[in-house]
Coordinates of C-alpha atoms in Angstrom, one line a residue:
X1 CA 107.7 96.3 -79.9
X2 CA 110.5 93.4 -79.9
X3 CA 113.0 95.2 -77.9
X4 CA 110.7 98.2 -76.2
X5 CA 110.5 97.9 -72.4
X6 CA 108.5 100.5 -71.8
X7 CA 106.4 103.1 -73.4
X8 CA 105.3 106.3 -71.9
X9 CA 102.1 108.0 -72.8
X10 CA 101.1 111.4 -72.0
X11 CA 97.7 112.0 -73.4
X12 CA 93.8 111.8 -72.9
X13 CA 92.5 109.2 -70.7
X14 CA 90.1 108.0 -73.2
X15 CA 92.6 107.9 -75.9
X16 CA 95.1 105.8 -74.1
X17 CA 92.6 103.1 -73.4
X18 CA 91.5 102.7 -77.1
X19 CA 95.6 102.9 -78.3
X20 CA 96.4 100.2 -76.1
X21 CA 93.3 98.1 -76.6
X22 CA 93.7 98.5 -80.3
X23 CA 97.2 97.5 -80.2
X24 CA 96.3 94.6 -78.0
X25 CA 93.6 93.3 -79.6
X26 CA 95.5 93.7 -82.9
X27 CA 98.3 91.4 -81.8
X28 CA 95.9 88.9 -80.7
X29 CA 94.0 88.9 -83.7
X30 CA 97.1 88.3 -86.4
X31 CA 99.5 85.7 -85.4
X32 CA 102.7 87.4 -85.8
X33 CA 105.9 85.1 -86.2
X34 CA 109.7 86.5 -86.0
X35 CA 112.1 83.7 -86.7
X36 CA 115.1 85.5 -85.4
X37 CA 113.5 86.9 -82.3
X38 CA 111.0 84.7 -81.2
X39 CA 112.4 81.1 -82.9
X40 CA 109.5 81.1 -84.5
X41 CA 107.0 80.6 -81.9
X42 CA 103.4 82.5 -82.4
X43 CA 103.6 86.3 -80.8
X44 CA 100.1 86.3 -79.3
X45 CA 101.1 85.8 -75.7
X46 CA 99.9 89.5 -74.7
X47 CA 98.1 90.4 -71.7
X48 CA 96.5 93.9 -70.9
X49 CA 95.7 95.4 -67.6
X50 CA 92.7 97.6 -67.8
X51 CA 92.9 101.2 -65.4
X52 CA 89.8 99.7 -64.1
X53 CA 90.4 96.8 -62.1
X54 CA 87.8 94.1 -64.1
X55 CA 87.2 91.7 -61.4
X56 CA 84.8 88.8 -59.7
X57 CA 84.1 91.2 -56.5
X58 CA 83.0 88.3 -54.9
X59 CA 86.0 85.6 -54.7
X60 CA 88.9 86.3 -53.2
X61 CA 92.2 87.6 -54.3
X62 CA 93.5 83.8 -54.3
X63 CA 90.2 83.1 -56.2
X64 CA 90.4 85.2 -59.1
X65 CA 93.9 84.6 -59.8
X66 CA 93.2 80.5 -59.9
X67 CA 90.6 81.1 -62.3
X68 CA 93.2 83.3 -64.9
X69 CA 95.3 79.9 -64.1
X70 CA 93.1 77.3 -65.1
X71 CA 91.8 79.3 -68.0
X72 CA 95.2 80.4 -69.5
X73 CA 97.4 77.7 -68.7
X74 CA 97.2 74.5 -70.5
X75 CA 96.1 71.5 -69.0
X76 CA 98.9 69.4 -71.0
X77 CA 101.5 71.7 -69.9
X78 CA 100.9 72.4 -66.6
X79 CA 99.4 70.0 -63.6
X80 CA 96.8 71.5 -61.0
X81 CA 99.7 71.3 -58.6
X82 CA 101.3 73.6 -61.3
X83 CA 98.8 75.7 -61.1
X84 CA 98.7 76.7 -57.4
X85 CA 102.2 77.1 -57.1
X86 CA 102.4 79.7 -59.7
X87 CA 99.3 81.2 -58.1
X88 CA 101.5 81.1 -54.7
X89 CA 104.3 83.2 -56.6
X90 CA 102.1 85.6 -57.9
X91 CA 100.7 86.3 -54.4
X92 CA 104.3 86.2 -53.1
X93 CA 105.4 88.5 -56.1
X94 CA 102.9 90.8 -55.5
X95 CA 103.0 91.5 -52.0
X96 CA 99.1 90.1 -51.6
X97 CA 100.1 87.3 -49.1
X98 CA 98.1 88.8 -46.5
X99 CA 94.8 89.6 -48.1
X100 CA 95.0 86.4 -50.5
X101 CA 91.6 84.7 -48.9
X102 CA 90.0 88.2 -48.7
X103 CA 86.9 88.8 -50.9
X104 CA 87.7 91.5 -53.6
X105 CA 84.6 93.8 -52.5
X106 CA 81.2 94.2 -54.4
X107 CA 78.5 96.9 -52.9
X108 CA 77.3 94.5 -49.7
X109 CA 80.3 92.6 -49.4
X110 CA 83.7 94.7 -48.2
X111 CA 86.8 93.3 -49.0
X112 CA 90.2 94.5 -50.3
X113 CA 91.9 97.9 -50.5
X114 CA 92.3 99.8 -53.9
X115 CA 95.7 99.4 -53.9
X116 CA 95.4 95.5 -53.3
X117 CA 92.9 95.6 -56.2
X118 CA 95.0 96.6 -58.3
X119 CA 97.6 94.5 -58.1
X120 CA 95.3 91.2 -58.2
X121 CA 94.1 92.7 -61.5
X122 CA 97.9 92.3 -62.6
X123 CA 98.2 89.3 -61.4
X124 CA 95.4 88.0 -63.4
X125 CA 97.7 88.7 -66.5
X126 CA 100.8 87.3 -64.9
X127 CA 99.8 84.0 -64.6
X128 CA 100.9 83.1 -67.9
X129 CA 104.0 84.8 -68.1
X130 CA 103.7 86.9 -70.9
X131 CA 105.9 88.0 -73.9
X132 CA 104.5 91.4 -73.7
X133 CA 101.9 93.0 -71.2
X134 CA 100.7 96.4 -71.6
X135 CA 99.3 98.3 -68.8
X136 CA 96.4 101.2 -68.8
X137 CA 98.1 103.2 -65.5
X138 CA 99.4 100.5 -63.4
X139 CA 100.1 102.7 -60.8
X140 CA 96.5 104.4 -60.1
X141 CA 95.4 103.7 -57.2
X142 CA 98.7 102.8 -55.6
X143 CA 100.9 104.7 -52.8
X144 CA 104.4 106.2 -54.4
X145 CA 106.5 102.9 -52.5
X146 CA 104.1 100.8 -53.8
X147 CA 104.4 101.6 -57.3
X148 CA 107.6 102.0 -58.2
X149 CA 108.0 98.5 -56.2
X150 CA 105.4 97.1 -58.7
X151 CA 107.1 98.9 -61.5
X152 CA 110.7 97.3 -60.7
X153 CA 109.0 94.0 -60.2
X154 CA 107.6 94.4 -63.8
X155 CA 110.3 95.1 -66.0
X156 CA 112.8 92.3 -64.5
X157 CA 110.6 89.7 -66.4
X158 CA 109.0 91.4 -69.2
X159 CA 108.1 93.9 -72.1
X160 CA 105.8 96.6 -70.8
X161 CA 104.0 99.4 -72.8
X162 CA 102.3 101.2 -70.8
X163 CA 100.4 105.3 -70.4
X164 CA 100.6 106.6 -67.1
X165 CA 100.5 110.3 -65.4
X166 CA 102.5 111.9 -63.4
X167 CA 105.0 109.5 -62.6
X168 CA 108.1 110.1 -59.5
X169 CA 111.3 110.1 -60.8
X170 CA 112.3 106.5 -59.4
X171 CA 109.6 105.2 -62.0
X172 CA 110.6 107.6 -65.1
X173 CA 114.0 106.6 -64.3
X174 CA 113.2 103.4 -65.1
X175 CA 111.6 103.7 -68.6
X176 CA 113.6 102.7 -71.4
X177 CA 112.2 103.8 -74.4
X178 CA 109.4 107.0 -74.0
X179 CA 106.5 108.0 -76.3
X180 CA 105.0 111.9 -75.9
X181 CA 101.3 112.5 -77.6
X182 CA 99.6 115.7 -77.9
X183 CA 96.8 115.5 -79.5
X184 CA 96.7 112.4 -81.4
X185 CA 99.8 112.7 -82.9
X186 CA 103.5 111.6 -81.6
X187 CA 105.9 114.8 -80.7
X188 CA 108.7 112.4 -79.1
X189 CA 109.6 108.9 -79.5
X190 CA 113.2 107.5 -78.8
X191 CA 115.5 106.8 -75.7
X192 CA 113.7 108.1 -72.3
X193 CA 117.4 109.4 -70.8
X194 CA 117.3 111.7 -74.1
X195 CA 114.1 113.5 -73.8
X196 CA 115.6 116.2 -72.1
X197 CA 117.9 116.8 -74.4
X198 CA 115.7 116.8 -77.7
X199 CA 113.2 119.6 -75.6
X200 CA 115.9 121.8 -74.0
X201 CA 115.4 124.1 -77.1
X202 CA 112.4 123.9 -76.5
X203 CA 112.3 125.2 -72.8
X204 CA 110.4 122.8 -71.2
X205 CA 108.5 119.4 -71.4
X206 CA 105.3 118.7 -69.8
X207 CA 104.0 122.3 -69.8
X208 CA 104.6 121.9 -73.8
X209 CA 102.9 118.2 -74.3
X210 CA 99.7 119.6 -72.3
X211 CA 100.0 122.8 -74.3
X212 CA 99.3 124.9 -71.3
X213 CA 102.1 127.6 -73.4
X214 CA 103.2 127.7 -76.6
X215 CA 107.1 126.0 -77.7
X216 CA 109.8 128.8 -78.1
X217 CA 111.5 126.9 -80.2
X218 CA 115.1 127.8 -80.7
X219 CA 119.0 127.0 -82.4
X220 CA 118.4 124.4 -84.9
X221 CA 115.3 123.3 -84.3
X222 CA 114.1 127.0 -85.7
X223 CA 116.3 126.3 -89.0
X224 CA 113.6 123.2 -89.5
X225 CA 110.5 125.7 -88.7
X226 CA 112.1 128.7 -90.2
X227 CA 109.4 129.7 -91.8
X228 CA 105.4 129.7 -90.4
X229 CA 104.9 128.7 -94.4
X230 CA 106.2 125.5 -94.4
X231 CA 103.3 124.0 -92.0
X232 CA 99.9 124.2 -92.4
X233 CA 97.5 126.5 -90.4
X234 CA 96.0 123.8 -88.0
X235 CA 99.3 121.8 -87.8
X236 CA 100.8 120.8 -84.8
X237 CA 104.4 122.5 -84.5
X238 CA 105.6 119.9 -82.1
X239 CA 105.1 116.8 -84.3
X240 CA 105.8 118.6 -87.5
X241 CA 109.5 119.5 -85.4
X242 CA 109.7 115.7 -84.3
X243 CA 108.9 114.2 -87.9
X244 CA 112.3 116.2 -88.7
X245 CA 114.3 115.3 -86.3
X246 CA 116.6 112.3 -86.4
X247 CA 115.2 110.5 -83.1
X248 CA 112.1 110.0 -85.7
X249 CA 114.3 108.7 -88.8
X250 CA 116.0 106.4 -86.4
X251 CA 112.5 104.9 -84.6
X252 CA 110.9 104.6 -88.6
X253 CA 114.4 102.8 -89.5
X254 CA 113.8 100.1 -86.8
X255 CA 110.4 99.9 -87.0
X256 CA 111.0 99.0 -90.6
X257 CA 113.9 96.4 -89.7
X258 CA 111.5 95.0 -87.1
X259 CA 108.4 94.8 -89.5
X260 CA 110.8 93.1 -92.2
X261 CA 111.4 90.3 -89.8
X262 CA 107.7 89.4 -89.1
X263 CA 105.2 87.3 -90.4
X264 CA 101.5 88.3 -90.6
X265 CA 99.0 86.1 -91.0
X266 CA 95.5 87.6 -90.6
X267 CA 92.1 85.8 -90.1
X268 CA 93.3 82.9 -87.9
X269 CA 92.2 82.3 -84.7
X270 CA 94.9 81.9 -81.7
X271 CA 93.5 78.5 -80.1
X272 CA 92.2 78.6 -76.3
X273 CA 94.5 77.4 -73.5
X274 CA 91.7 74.9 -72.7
X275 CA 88.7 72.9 -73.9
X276 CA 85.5 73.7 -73.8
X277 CA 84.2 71.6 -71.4
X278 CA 86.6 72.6 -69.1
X279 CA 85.9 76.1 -69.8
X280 CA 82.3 75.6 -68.8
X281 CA 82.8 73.7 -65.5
X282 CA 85.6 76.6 -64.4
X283 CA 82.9 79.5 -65.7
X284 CA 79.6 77.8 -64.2
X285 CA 81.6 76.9 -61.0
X286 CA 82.5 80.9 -60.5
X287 CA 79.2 81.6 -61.8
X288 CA 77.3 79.4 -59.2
X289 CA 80.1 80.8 -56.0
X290 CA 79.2 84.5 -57.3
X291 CA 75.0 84.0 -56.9
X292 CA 75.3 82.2 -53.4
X293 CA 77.7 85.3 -52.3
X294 CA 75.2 87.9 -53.5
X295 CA 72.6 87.8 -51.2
X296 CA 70.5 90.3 -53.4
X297 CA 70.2 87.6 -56.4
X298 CA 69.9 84.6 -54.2
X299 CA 68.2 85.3 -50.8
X300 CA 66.0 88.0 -51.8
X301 CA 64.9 86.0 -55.1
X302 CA 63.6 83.1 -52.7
X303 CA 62.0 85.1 -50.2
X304 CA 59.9 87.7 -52.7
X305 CA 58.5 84.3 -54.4
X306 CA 57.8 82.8 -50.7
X307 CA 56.3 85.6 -49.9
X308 CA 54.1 86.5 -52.5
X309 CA 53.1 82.8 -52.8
X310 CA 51.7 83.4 -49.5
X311 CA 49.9 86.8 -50.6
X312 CA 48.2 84.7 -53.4
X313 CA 47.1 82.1 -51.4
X314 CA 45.4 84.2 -48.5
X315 CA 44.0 86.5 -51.6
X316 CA 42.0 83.2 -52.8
X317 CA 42.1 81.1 -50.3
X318 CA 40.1 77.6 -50.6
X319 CA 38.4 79.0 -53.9
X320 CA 35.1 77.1 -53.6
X321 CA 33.0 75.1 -56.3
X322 CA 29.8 77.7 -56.5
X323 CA 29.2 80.1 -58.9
X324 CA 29.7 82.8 -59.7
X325 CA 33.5 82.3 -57.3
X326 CA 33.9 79.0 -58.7
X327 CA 35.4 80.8 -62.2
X328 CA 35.5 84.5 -61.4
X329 CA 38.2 83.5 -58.6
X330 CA 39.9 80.8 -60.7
X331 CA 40.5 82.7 -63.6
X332 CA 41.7 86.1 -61.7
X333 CA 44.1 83.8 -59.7
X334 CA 45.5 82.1 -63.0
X335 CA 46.2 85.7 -64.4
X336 CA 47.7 87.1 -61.6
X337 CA 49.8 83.8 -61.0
X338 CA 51.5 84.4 -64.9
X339 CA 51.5 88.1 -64.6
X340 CA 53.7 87.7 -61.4
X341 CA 55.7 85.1 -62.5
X342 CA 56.4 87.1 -66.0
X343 CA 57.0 90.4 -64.0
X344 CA 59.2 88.7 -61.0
X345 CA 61.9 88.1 -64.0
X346 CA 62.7 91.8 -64.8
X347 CA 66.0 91.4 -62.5
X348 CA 67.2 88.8 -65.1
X349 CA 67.9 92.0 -67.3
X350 CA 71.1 92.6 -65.4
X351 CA 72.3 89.5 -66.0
X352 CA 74.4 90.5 -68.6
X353 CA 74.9 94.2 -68.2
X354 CA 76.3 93.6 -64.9
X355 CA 79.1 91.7 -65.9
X356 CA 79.4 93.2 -69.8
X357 CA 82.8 94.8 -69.3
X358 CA 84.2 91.6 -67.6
X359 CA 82.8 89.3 -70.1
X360 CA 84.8 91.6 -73.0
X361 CA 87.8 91.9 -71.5
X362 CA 88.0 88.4 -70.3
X363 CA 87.0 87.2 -74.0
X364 CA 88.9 89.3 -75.7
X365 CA 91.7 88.2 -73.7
X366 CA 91.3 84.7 -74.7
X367 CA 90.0 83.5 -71.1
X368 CA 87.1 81.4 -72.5
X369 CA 84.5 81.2 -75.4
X370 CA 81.2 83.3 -75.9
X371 CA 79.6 80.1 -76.2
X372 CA 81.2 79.1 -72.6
X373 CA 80.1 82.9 -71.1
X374 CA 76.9 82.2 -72.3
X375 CA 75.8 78.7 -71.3
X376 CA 77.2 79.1 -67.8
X377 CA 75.0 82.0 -67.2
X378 CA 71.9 80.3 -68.7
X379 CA 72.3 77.3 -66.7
X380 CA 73.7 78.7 -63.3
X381 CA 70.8 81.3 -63.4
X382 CA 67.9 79.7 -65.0
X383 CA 68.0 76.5 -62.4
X384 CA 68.9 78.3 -58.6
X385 CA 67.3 81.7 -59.6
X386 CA 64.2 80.7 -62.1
X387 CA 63.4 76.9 -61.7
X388 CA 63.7 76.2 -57.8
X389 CA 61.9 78.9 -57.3
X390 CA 59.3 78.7 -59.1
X391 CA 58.4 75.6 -57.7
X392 CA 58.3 76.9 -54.0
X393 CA 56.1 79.7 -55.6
X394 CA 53.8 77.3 -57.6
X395 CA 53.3 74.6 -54.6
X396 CA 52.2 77.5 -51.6
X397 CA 49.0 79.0 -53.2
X398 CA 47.7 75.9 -55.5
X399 CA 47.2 74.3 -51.9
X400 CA 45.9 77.4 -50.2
X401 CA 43.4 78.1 -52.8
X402 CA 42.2 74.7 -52.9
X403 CA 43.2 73.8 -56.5
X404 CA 42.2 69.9 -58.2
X405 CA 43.5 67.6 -56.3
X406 CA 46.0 64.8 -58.1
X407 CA 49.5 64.5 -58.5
X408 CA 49.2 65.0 -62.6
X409 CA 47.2 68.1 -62.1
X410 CA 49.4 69.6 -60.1
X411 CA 52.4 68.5 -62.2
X412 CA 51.3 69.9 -65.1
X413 CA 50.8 73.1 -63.3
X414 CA 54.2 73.5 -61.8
X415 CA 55.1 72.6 -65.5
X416 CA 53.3 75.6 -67.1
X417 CA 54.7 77.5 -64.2
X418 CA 58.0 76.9 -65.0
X419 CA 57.3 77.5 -68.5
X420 CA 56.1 80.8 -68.4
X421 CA 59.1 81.8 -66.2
X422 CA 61.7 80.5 -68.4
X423 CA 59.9 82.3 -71.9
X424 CA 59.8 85.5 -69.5
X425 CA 63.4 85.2 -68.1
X426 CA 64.6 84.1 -71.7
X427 CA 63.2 87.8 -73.5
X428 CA 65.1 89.6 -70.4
X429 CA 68.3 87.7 -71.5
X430 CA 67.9 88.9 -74.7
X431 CA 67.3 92.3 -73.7
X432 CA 70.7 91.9 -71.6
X433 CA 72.4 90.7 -73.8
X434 CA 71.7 93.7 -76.6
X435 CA 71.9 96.9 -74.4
X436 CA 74.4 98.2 -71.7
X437 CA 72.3 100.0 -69.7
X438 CA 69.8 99.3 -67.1
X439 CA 67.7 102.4 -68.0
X440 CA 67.5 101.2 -71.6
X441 CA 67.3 97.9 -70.5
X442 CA 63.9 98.7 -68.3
X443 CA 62.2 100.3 -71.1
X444 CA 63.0 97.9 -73.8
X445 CA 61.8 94.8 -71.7
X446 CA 58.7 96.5 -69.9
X447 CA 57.2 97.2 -73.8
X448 CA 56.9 93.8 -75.1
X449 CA 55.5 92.1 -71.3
X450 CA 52.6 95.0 -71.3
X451 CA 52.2 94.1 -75.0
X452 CA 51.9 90.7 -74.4
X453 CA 49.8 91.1 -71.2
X454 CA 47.3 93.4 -73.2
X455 CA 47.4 90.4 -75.8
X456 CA 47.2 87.6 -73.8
X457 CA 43.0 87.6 -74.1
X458 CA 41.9 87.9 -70.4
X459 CA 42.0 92.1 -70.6
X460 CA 41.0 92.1 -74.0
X461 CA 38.7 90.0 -76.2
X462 CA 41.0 89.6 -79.1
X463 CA 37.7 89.0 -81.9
X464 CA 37.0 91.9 -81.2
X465 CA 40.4 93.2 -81.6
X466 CA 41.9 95.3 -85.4
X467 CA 42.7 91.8 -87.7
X468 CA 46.2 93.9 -88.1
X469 CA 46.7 93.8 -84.5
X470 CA 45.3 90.4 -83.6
X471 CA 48.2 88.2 -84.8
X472 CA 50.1 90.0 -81.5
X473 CA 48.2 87.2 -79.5
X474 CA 50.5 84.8 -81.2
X475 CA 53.5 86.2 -79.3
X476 CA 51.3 86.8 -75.9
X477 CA 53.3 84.6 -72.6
X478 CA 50.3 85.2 -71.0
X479 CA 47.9 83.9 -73.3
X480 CA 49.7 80.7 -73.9
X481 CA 50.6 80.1 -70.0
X482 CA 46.7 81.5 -69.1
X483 CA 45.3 79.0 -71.5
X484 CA 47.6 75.9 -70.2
X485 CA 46.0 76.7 -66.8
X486 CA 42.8 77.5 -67.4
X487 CA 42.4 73.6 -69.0
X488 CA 44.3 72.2 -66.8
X489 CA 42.3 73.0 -64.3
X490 CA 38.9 73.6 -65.2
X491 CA 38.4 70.4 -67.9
X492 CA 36.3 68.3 -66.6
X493 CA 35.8 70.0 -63.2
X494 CA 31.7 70.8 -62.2
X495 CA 30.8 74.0 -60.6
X496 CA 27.2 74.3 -59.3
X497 CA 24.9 77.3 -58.4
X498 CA 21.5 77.2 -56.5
X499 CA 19.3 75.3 -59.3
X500 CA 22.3 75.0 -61.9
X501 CA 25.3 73.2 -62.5
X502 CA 27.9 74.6 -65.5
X503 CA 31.2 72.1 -66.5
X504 CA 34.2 73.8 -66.8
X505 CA 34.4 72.5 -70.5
X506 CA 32.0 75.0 -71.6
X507 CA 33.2 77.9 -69.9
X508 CA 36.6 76.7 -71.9
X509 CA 34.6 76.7 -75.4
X510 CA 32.8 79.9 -74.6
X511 CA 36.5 81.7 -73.9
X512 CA 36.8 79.4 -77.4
X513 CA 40.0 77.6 -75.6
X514 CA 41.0 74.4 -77.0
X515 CA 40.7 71.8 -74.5
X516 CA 41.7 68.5 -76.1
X517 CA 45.1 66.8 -75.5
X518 CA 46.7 68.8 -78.4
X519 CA 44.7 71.9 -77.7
X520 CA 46.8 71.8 -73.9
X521 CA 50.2 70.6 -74.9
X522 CA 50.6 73.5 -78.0
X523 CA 50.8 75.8 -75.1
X524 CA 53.8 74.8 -73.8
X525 CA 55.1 73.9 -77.1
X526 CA 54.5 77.8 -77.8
X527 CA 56.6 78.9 -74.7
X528 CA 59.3 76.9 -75.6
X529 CA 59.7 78.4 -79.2
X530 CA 59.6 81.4 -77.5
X531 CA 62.2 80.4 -75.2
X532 CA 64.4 79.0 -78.0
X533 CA 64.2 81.6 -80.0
X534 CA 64.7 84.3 -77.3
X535 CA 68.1 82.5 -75.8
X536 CA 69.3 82.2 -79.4
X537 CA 69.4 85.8 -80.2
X538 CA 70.5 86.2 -76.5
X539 CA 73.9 84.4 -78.0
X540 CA 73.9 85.9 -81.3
X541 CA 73.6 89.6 -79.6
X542 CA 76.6 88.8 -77.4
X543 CA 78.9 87.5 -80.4
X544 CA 77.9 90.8 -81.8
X545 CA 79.3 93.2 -78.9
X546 CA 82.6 95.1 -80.1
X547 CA 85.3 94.1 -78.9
X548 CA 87.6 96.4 -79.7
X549 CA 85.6 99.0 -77.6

């Protein structure tokens, strides 16, 4: 692809995605060095624009492009002053001065046009300048001026392989070197300004590509097909004409002159632009800036837990110390209080899905690490969206319902809280994190909480339960985070009834709940394996996406 400016694909949509990905991702994968061309420099600096603009929808045009900057460009190379100013060109280059502090536009938030879109998504490779940049359609979504404008601006600084349909003649006009497909296979590959040429025999050009009519093929390019014998029955006449023609022997000659001068080195890794620390701060930051924009994952998260903290306290408000309330009530209020805070993390299941194509072609394109992707999410979610929260949630009804009094009590209950929540959340990473689809996503996390709600020994008495079915209580949130409760506030608490008083400790060894020191703490030990384990296949289920779809 040395000295190709551009490329020009006529084929299936679906097919020009995967060829350029492939090739991309390819050249990224194996360092590729060319002494004569290149002085010996790694070839990896390639950049692909997807035909789907892959953006933040909530920062701004300016925004977006600032964080391919900081990403891709290296620290040691280029200062933060650096950094702006080539975001400044960009914008100027692009012709995005006026919309660069405009929000790119998510479903509540409106913001730029497609065409604007568009050309922030090529921005976002042309921060780093580089060698070669291939393109899925630039020019969808763009008005006729616009994209031959963008076109021109293009091939002044670099190499370009990219498909597009239906281009005006201003934009073909401009293309170097041209590739034709039909179906799969290559019917045309050489000098754009001599396509014409090689299918005047043939009697036309796009009708023939699309095979909307069969080729009349005539002169000398009959004297190759002479005969209907010399190609098989399902073989594609077109390319079985081009693989005789000299425009193919004189692409294969340079593509072997070309291969001859590179150097392949396959299985090491191109290094990242910046360290990981830095990754994480830029990552968490636009992580962070993206919840407090979305009013759905921020506001509304705070207000269902204010309001059903409320709900729970009118429901049993100022339990009292009488039987039979004194239990019935404390007990139905400590399930419900772990069922809802177990439930209330089912939107945590888009956390991934959401943002799965971004996350691939940003890590694919060398932006950051999986590592970085993942940690950012875990922290900027779990503490604005799962922790503070919980808290607010936690605090309204244990006063409302008259819960034991003390600051350790009460600590140890916001703890369990928070406990539960985070083993909860944690599954619905992992669910996230292995599907791509909400529907899938619903089903596959809704299974294991009714599972472990059934388990969790306040529906069901587990003795009584199969012995090949009981062991399920050991994977039960709600029976470790209903336990933790349960002693924490009942131990050593004294409910009376007209002639009879019963201590909270035996209604604990009757439920045959261990109420020591040990027998309290192994709760929340339990809901942190569960936690542990849950984010860690969370990270190993993302390092296993595919890439290269």
């Amino acid at each position: 692809f040395c000295n190709v400016m551009n490329v020009f694909t006529v084929t299936f949509d679906q097919f020009n995605t995967s060829l350029l990905n492939t090739i991309h991702i390819s050249l990224n994968k194996n360092n590729l060095t060319d002494p004569k061309l290149l002085n010996g420099s790694m070839y990896c600096f390639t950049s692909i624009v997807a035909i789907n603009d892959i953006l933040m929808g909530t920062l701004t045009v300016r925004e977006n492009l600032a964080f391919s900057a900081n990403l891709c460009l290296s620290r040691k190379e280029y200062s933060s002053a650096d950094k702006k100013m080539r975001v400044d060109s960009v914008i100027q280059e692009l012709g995005l001065k006026d919309c660069a502090d405009t929000k790119i536009r998510t479903m509540f938030l409106r913001g730029v046009s497609g065409g604007e879109k568009k050309r922030c998504s090529i921005g976002m490779e042309l921060i780093t300048s580089p060698s070669l940049l291939f393109l899925d359609e630039p020019t969808t979504g763009l008005d006729a001026n616009t994209a031959n404008s963008i076109i021109e601006l293009l091939q002044k600084y670099h190499t370009l392989i990219f498909s597009i349909h239906q281009p005006r003649y201003s934009i073909f006009s401009q293309f170097d070197h041209l590739t034709l497909m039909n179906k799969g296979e290559i019917i045309y590959a050489g000098a754009a300004n001599k396509a014409i040429t090689y299918f005047e025999d043939l009697d036309f050009f796009l009708d023939v590509t699309n095979r909307t009519v069969l080729p009349q093929i005539h002169n000398n390019q009959s004297d190759k097909c002479s005969s209907s014998e010399e190609m098989e029955e399902n073989e594609n006449p077109l390319a079985v004409i081009y693989r005789q023609s000299p425009h193919f022997l004189k692409v294969k000659d340079r593509l072997s002159q070309i291969s001859d001068g590179l150097e392949v080195t396959k299985g090491d890794r191109v290094g990242y632009a910046t360290p990981f620390c830095y990754q994480l701060m830029l990552v968490s930051g636009r992580t962070v800036r993206n919840i407090l924009r979305n009013p759905q994952t921020s506001y509304a998260q705070l207000f269902l837990n204010i309001f059903f903290g409320i709900l729970v306290g009118l429901i049993y408000y100022q339990i009292p110390h009488t039987l039979p309330e004194a239990l019935q009530n404390r007990t139905g209020a400590f399930f419900f209080l772990v069922i809802n805070m177990v439930f209330g993390n089912l939107s945590a299941v888009e956390l991934f899905i959401s943002e799965r194509v971004l996350f691939i072609h940003e890590n694919s394109s060398g932006f950051y690490r999986t590592s970085v992707y993942f940690l950012s999410k875990v922290f900027a979610d779990l503490i604005p969206n799962r922790i503070l929260p919980v808290f607010i949630f936690s605090a309204i009804p244990y006063f409302m319902m008259g819960l034991k009094p003390g600051v350790e009590a009460f600590f140890l209950y916001c703890l369990t809280m928070s406990m539960v929540s985070l083993s909860a959340v944690s599954l619905a990473f992992l669910v996230s994190a292995s599907v791509g689809s909400f529907a899938m996503a619903n089903i596959l996390i809704a299974l294991p909480y009714v599972l472990m709600m059934v388990f969790g020994g306040f529906l069901v008495n587990l003795n009584s339960m199969l012995s090949w079915m009981s062991w399920l209580k050991w994977a039960s949130i709600f029976r470790y985070g209903y336990n933790a409760l349960a002693i924490n506030e009942l131990k050593d608490q004294v409910f009376t009834s007209n002639y009879t008083s019963v201590r909270g400790d035996m209604y604990l060894d009757h439920q045959e709940i261990d109420h020591s020191t040990w027998g309290f703490w192994q709760n929340q030990v339990a809901l942190t394996g569960i936690m542990c384990v849950c984010l860690i296949l969370a990270y190993v289920q993302l390092r296993r996406i595919n890439r290269w779809k």
